[in-house]
Amino acid sequence: MLEVSNGGPAMPMIDVYAADGTFDEKHKLAEDLAGAVMRWEQVPDLPLFRNNTAAFIHELPASAIANVNGDSDYVRVQVLTPLGVLDRDKQLGVVKELTEIVAAAAGDPALAERTWVLLTESPEGGWGIAGHANTLADIAAAARAAVADSVL
């Protein structure tokens, strides 16, 4: 039976913001990030989760990014999950792995020092898919149904 507490079902969205030209293979980067987050959440490998775990790569002009010194070579990764899905060990693991994936995709190991990963939790019911604002219970019920369908 699928649990709805920490480690329960979720369908994360990942947004990456970087200066134009940071990444050559954006589609592969999106796939790698989505796969990593899905693994860290430890959800079943079902189409329900595979089809609703996605990453979006947003390229910005370098002039649209700056720290206090005016440097524009930063990457921001924001991961949105339902409330309580990532416990502390999962937070540490997913931040480390996403940072490594970003630096590798850029071909710049030093980018790890300039990659910010923000973990954001959506409030209960603040997660919409297919026009319905889902609770964790809704997602768990859909996952149980998908598991039952896959066994038949």
Coordinates of N, CA and C in Angstrom, one line a residue:
M1 N 0.8 -1.2 0.0 CA 0.0 0.0 0.0 C 0.9 1.2 0.0
L2 N 0.5 2.2 -0.7 CA 1.3 3.5 -0.8 C 1.0 4.4 0.4
E3 N 2.1 4.9 0.9 CA 1.9 5.8 2.1 C 1.7 7.2 1.6
V4 N 1.1 8.0 2.4 CA 0.9 9.4 2.1 C 1.7 10.3 2.9
S5 N 2.5 9.8 3.9 CA 3.3 10.7 4.7 C 4.6 10.9 4.0
N6 N 5.7 11.3 4.8 CA 7.0 11.5 4.1 C 7.4 10.4 3.2
G7 N 7.8 10.7 2.0 CA 8.1 9.6 1.1 C 7.0 9.1 0.3
G8 N 5.8 9.7 0.5 CA 4.6 9.3 -0.2 C 4.6 9.8 -1.6
P9 N 3.5 9.5 -2.3 CA 3.5 9.9 -3.7 C 3.5 11.4 -4.0
A10 N 4.2 11.7 -5.0 CA 4.3 13.1 -5.4 C 4.6 13.2 -6.9
M11 N 4.3 14.3 -7.5 CA 4.6 14.5 -8.9 C 5.3 15.9 -9.0
P12 N 6.6 15.9 -8.9 CA 7.3 17.2 -8.8 C 7.5 17.9 -10.2
M13 N 7.7 19.1 -10.1 CA 8.0 20.0 -11.2 C 9.4 20.6 -10.9
I14 N 10.2 20.7 -11.9 CA 11.6 21.2 -11.7 C 11.7 22.3 -12.7
D15 N 12.2 23.5 -12.3 CA 12.4 24.6 -13.1 C 13.9 25.0 -13.0
V16 N 14.6 25.1 -14.1 CA 16.0 25.5 -14.1 C 16.1 26.8 -14.9
Y17 N 16.8 27.8 -14.2 CA 17.0 29.1 -14.8 C 18.5 29.3 -15.0
A18 N 18.9 29.6 -16.2 CA 20.3 29.8 -16.5 C 20.5 30.8 -17.6
A19 N 21.7 31.3 -17.7 CA 22.0 32.2 -18.9 C 22.0 31.4 -20.2
D20 N 21.6 32.1 -21.3 CA 21.7 31.5 -22.6 C 23.0 30.8 -22.8
G21 N 23.0 29.6 -23.4 CA 24.2 28.9 -23.7 C 24.9 28.1 -22.6
T22 N 24.3 28.1 -21.5 CA 24.9 27.3 -20.4 C 24.9 25.9 -20.7
F23 N 23.8 25.4 -21.3 CA 23.6 24.0 -21.5 C 23.4 23.7 -23.0
D24 N 24.1 22.7 -23.5 CA 24.0 22.3 -24.9 C 22.8 21.3 -25.1
E25 N 22.7 20.4 -24.2 CA 21.6 19.3 -24.4 C 20.6 19.5 -23.3
K26 N 19.7 20.5 -23.6 CA 18.7 20.9 -22.6 C 17.7 19.8 -22.4
H27 N 17.3 19.1 -23.4 CA 16.3 18.0 -23.3 C 16.8 16.9 -22.4
K28 N 18.1 16.5 -22.6 CA 18.7 15.5 -21.7 C 18.8 15.9 -20.3
L29 N 19.2 17.2 -20.1 CA 19.2 17.8 -18.8 C 17.9 17.7 -18.1
A30 N 16.8 18.0 -18.8 CA 15.5 18.0 -18.2 C 15.1 16.5 -17.8
E31 N 15.4 15.6 -18.7 CA 15.2 14.2 -18.4 C 16.0 13.7 -17.2
D32 N 17.2 14.0 -17.1 CA 18.1 13.6 -16.0 C 17.6 14.2 -14.7
L33 N 17.2 15.4 -14.7 CA 16.7 16.1 -13.4 C 15.4 15.4 -13.0
A34 N 14.5 15.2 -13.9 CA 13.2 14.6 -13.6 C 13.4 13.2 -13.0
G35 N 14.3 12.5 -13.7 CA 14.6 11.1 -13.2 C 15.2 11.1 -11.8
A36 N 16.1 12.0 -11.5 CA 16.7 12.1 -10.2 C 15.7 12.4 -9.1
V37 N 14.9 13.4 -9.4 CA 13.9 13.7 -8.3 C 12.9 12.6 -8.1
M38 N 12.5 11.9 -9.2 CA 11.6 10.8 -9.0 C 12.2 9.7 -8.2
R39 N 13.5 9.4 -8.4 CA 14.2 8.4 -7.6 C 14.3 8.8 -6.2
W40 N 14.6 10.1 -5.9 CA 14.8 10.5 -4.5 C 13.4 10.5 -3.8
E41 N 12.4 10.7 -4.5 CA 11.0 10.7 -3.8 C 10.7 9.2 -3.6
Q42 N 11.3 8.3 -4.3 CA 11.1 6.8 -4.1 C 9.6 6.5 -4.4
V43 N 9.1 7.0 -5.5 CA 7.7 6.6 -5.9 C 7.8 5.4 -6.8
P44 N 6.8 4.7 -7.0 CA 6.8 3.5 -7.9 C 7.0 4.0 -9.4
D45 N 7.7 3.2 -10.1 CA 8.0 3.5 -11.5 C 6.8 3.2 -12.4
L46 N 5.8 4.1 -12.2 CA 4.5 4.0 -13.0 C 4.4 5.1 -13.9
P47 N 3.6 4.9 -15.0 CA 3.4 6.0 -16.0 C 2.7 7.2 -15.2
L48 N 1.9 7.0 -14.2 CA 1.3 8.1 -13.5 C 2.4 9.1 -13.0
F49 N 3.5 8.5 -12.5 CA 4.6 9.4 -11.9 C 5.5 9.8 -13.1
R50 N 5.9 8.9 -14.0 CA 6.8 9.2 -15.1 C 6.2 10.3 -16.0
N51 N 4.9 10.3 -16.2 CA 4.3 11.3 -17.1 C 4.1 12.6 -16.4
N52 N 4.1 12.7 -15.1 CA 3.8 13.9 -14.3 C 5.0 14.4 -13.5
T53 N 6.2 13.9 -13.8 CA 7.4 14.4 -13.2 C 8.2 15.1 -14.3
A54 N 8.3 16.4 -14.3 CA 8.9 17.1 -15.5 C 9.8 18.2 -15.0
A55 N 10.8 18.5 -15.9 CA 11.7 19.6 -15.7 C 11.6 20.6 -16.9
F56 N 11.7 21.8 -16.6 CA 11.6 22.9 -17.6 C 12.9 23.7 -17.5
I57 N 13.6 23.9 -18.7 CA 14.8 24.6 -18.7 C 14.5 26.0 -19.3
H58 N 14.8 27.0 -18.5 CA 14.5 28.4 -18.9 C 15.8 29.1 -19.1
E59 N 16.0 29.5 -20.4 CA 17.3 30.3 -20.7 C 16.9 31.8 -20.7
L60 N 17.8 32.5 -20.0 CA 17.6 34.0 -19.9 C 18.9 34.7 -20.5
P61 N 18.7 35.9 -20.9 CA 19.9 36.6 -21.3 C 20.8 36.8 -20.1
A62 N 22.1 36.8 -20.2 CA 23.0 36.9 -19.1 C 22.7 38.2 -18.4
S63 N 22.2 39.2 -19.1 CA 21.9 40.5 -18.5 C 20.7 40.5 -17.5
A64 N 20.0 39.3 -17.5 CA 18.8 39.2 -16.7 C 19.2 38.5 -15.4
I65 N 20.5 38.1 -15.2 CA 20.9 37.4 -14.0 C 22.1 38.2 -13.4
A66 N 22.1 38.4 -12.1 CA 23.3 39.1 -11.5 C 23.3 38.8 -10.0
N67 N 24.5 38.6 -9.4 CA 24.7 38.7 -8.0 C 25.1 40.1 -7.7
V68 N 25.4 40.4 -6.4 CA 25.8 41.8 -6.0 C 26.9 42.3 -6.8
N69 N 27.9 41.4 -7.2 CA 29.0 41.9 -8.0 C 28.8 42.0 -9.5
G70 N 27.6 41.6 -9.9 CA 27.2 41.7 -11.3 C 27.5 40.4 -12.1
D71 N 28.0 39.3 -11.4 CA 28.3 38.1 -12.1 C 27.0 37.4 -12.5
S72 N 27.0 36.8 -13.7 CA 25.8 36.2 -14.3 C 25.9 34.7 -14.5
D73 N 26.9 34.1 -14.0 CA 27.1 32.7 -14.3 C 26.6 31.8 -13.1
Y74 N 25.3 32.0 -12.8 CA 24.7 31.2 -11.8 C 23.5 30.4 -12.4
V75 N 23.2 29.3 -11.7 CA 22.0 28.5 -12.1 C 21.1 28.4 -10.9
R76 N 19.8 28.5 -11.2 CA 18.8 28.3 -10.1 C 17.9 27.2 -10.5
V77 N 17.8 26.2 -9.6 CA 17.0 25.0 -9.8 C 15.9 25.0 -8.7
Q78 N 14.7 25.1 -9.1 CA 13.6 25.1 -8.2 C 12.8 23.8 -8.3
V79 N 12.6 23.1 -7.2 CA 11.9 21.8 -7.2 C 10.6 22.0 -6.4
L80 N 9.5 21.8 -7.1 CA 8.2 22.0 -6.4 C 7.6 20.6 -6.1
T81 N 7.3 20.3 -4.9 CA 6.7 19.0 -4.5 C 5.5 19.3 -3.6
P82 N 4.6 18.3 -3.4 CA 3.6 18.5 -2.4 C 4.3 18.5 -1.0
L83 N 3.6 19.0 -0.1 CA 4.0 19.2 1.3 C 4.5 17.9 1.9
G84 N 5.7 17.9 2.5 CA 6.2 16.8 3.3 C 6.7 15.6 2.6
V85 N 6.9 15.7 1.3 CA 7.4 14.6 0.5 C 8.9 14.2 0.7
L86 N 9.7 15.3 0.9 CA 11.1 15.1 1.0 C 11.5 15.2 2.5
D87 N 11.9 14.1 3.1 CA 12.5 14.2 4.5 C 13.9 14.8 4.4
R88 N 14.6 15.0 5.5 CA 15.9 15.7 5.5 C 16.9 14.9 4.7
D89 N 16.9 13.6 4.8 CA 17.9 12.8 4.0 C 17.7 13.0 2.5
K90 N 16.4 13.0 2.1 CA 16.0 13.1 0.7 C 16.4 14.5 0.3
Q91 N 16.2 15.5 1.1 CA 16.5 16.9 0.7 C 18.0 17.0 0.4
L92 N 18.8 16.5 1.4 CA 20.3 16.5 1.2 C 20.7 15.8 -0.1
G93 N 20.1 14.6 -0.3 CA 20.5 13.8 -1.5 C 20.1 14.4 -2.8
V94 N 18.8 14.9 -2.9 CA 18.4 15.5 -4.1 C 19.1 16.8 -4.5
V95 N 19.4 17.6 -3.5 CA 20.1 18.9 -3.7 C 21.5 18.5 -4.3
K96 N 22.2 17.6 -3.7 CA 23.5 17.2 -4.1 C 23.5 16.6 -5.5
E97 N 22.6 15.7 -5.8 CA 22.5 15.1 -7.1 C 22.1 16.1 -8.2
L98 N 21.2 17.0 -7.9 CA 20.8 17.9 -9.0 C 21.9 18.9 -9.3
T99 N 22.6 19.3 -8.3 CA 23.8 20.2 -8.5 C 24.8 19.5 -9.3
E100 N 25.1 18.2 -9.1 CA 26.0 17.5 -9.9 C 25.6 17.3 -11.3
I101 N 24.3 17.1 -11.5 CA 23.7 16.9 -12.9 C 23.9 18.2 -13.7
V102 N 23.6 19.4 -13.0 CA 23.6 20.7 -13.6 C 25.1 21.0 -14.1
A103 N 26.0 20.8 -13.1 CA 27.4 21.1 -13.4 C 27.9 20.2 -14.6
A104 N 27.6 18.9 -14.6 CA 28.0 18.0 -15.7 C 27.4 18.4 -17.0
A105 N 26.1 18.8 -17.0 CA 25.4 19.2 -18.2 C 26.0 20.5 -18.8
A106 N 26.6 21.3 -17.9 CA 27.2 22.5 -18.4 C 28.7 22.3 -18.8
G107 N 29.2 21.1 -18.5 CA 30.6 20.9 -18.7 C 31.5 21.7 -17.9
D108 N 31.0 22.1 -16.7 CA 31.8 23.0 -15.9 C 31.6 22.6 -14.4
P109 N 32.6 21.8 -13.9 CA 32.5 21.3 -12.5 C 32.4 22.4 -11.5
A110 N 33.0 23.6 -11.8 CA 33.0 24.7 -10.9 C 31.6 25.3 -10.8
L111 N 30.7 25.0 -11.7 CA 29.3 25.5 -11.7 C 28.6 25.0 -10.4
A112 N 29.0 23.9 -9.9 CA 28.4 23.4 -8.7 C 28.4 24.4 -7.6
E113 N 29.5 25.2 -7.5 CA 29.6 26.3 -6.5 C 28.6 27.5 -6.8
R114 N 28.1 27.5 -8.0 CA 27.2 28.7 -8.3 C 25.8 28.2 -8.7
T115 N 25.5 27.0 -8.2 CA 24.1 26.4 -8.5 C 23.3 26.4 -7.2
W116 N 22.2 27.1 -7.3 CA 21.3 27.2 -6.2 C 20.1 26.3 -6.4
V117 N 19.8 25.4 -5.4 CA 18.7 24.5 -5.5 C 17.7 24.9 -4.4
L118 N 16.5 25.2 -4.9 CA 15.4 25.6 -3.9 C 14.4 24.5 -3.9
L119 N 14.1 24.0 -2.7 CA 13.1 23.0 -2.5 C 11.9 23.7 -2.0
T120 N 10.8 23.7 -2.8 CA 9.6 24.4 -2.4 C 8.4 23.4 -2.3
E121 N 7.7 23.5 -1.2 CA 6.5 22.6 -1.0 C 5.2 23.3 -1.3
S122 N 4.4 22.7 -2.1 CA 3.1 23.2 -2.4 C 2.2 22.8 -1.2
P123 N 1.3 23.8 -0.8 CA 0.3 23.4 0.2 C -0.6 22.3 -0.2
E124 N -1.2 21.6 0.8 CA -2.1 20.5 0.6 C -3.2 21.1 -0.3
G125 N -3.5 20.4 -1.4 CA -4.5 20.8 -2.4 C -4.0 21.8 -3.4
G126 N -2.8 22.3 -3.3 CA -2.2 23.3 -4.2 C -1.5 22.7 -5.3
W127 N -1.8 21.5 -5.7 CA -1.1 20.7 -6.7 C -2.1 20.3 -7.8
G128 N -2.1 21.0 -8.9 CA -3.1 20.7 -9.9 C -2.6 19.9 -11.1
I129 N -3.3 18.8 -11.5 CA -3.0 18.0 -12.7 C -4.3 17.8 -13.3
A130 N -4.4 17.9 -14.6 CA -5.6 17.6 -15.4 C -6.8 18.4 -14.9
G131 N -6.5 19.6 -14.5 CA -7.6 20.5 -14.1 C -8.2 20.2 -12.7
H132 N -7.5 19.4 -11.9 CA -8.0 19.1 -10.5 C -6.9 19.4 -9.5
A133 N -7.2 20.2 -8.5 CA -6.3 20.5 -7.4 C -6.2 19.3 -6.4
N134 N -5.1 18.6 -6.5 CA -4.9 17.3 -5.7 C -4.4 17.5 -4.3
T135 N -4.8 16.6 -3.5 CA -4.2 16.4 -2.1 C -3.3 15.2 -2.2
L136 N -2.5 15.0 -1.2 CA -1.7 13.8 -1.2 C -2.6 12.5 -1.2
A137 N -3.7 12.6 -0.6 CA -4.7 11.5 -0.6 C -5.2 11.2 -2.0
D138 N -5.4 12.3 -2.8 CA -5.9 12.1 -4.2 C -4.8 11.4 -5.0
I139 N -3.5 11.9 -4.8 CA -2.4 11.3 -5.6 C -2.2 9.8 -5.2
A140 N -2.3 9.6 -3.9 CA -2.1 8.2 -3.4 C -3.2 7.3 -4.0
A141 N -4.4 7.8 -4.0 CA -5.5 7.0 -4.6 C -5.3 6.7 -6.1
A142 N -4.8 7.7 -6.8 CA -4.5 7.5 -8.2 C -3.4 6.5 -8.4
A143 N -2.4 6.6 -7.5 CA -1.2 5.6 -7.6 C -1.7 4.2 -7.3
R144 N -2.5 4.1 -6.3 CA -3.1 2.7 -5.9 C -3.8 2.2 -7.1
A145 N -4.6 3.0 -7.8 CA -5.4 2.6 -8.9 C -4.5 2.2 -10.1
A146 N -3.4 2.9 -10.3 CA -2.5 2.6 -11.3 C -1.7 1.3 -11.1
V147 N -1.4 1.1 -9.8 CA -0.7 -0.2 -9.4 C -1.7 -1.3 -9.7
A148 N -2.9 -1.2 -9.3 CA -3.9 -2.2 -9.5 C -4.1 -2.5 -11.0
D149 N -4.2 -1.5 -11.8 CA -4.3 -1.6 -13.2 C -3.1 -2.3 -13.8
S150 N -1.9 -2.1 -13.3 CA -0.7 -2.7 -13.9 C -0.6 -4.1 -13.5
V151 N -1.3 -4.6 -12.5 CA -1.2 -5.9 -12.0 C -2.2 -6.8 -12.8
L152 N -3.3 -6.2 -13.3 CA -4.3 -6.9 -14.0 C -3.9 -7.4 -15.3

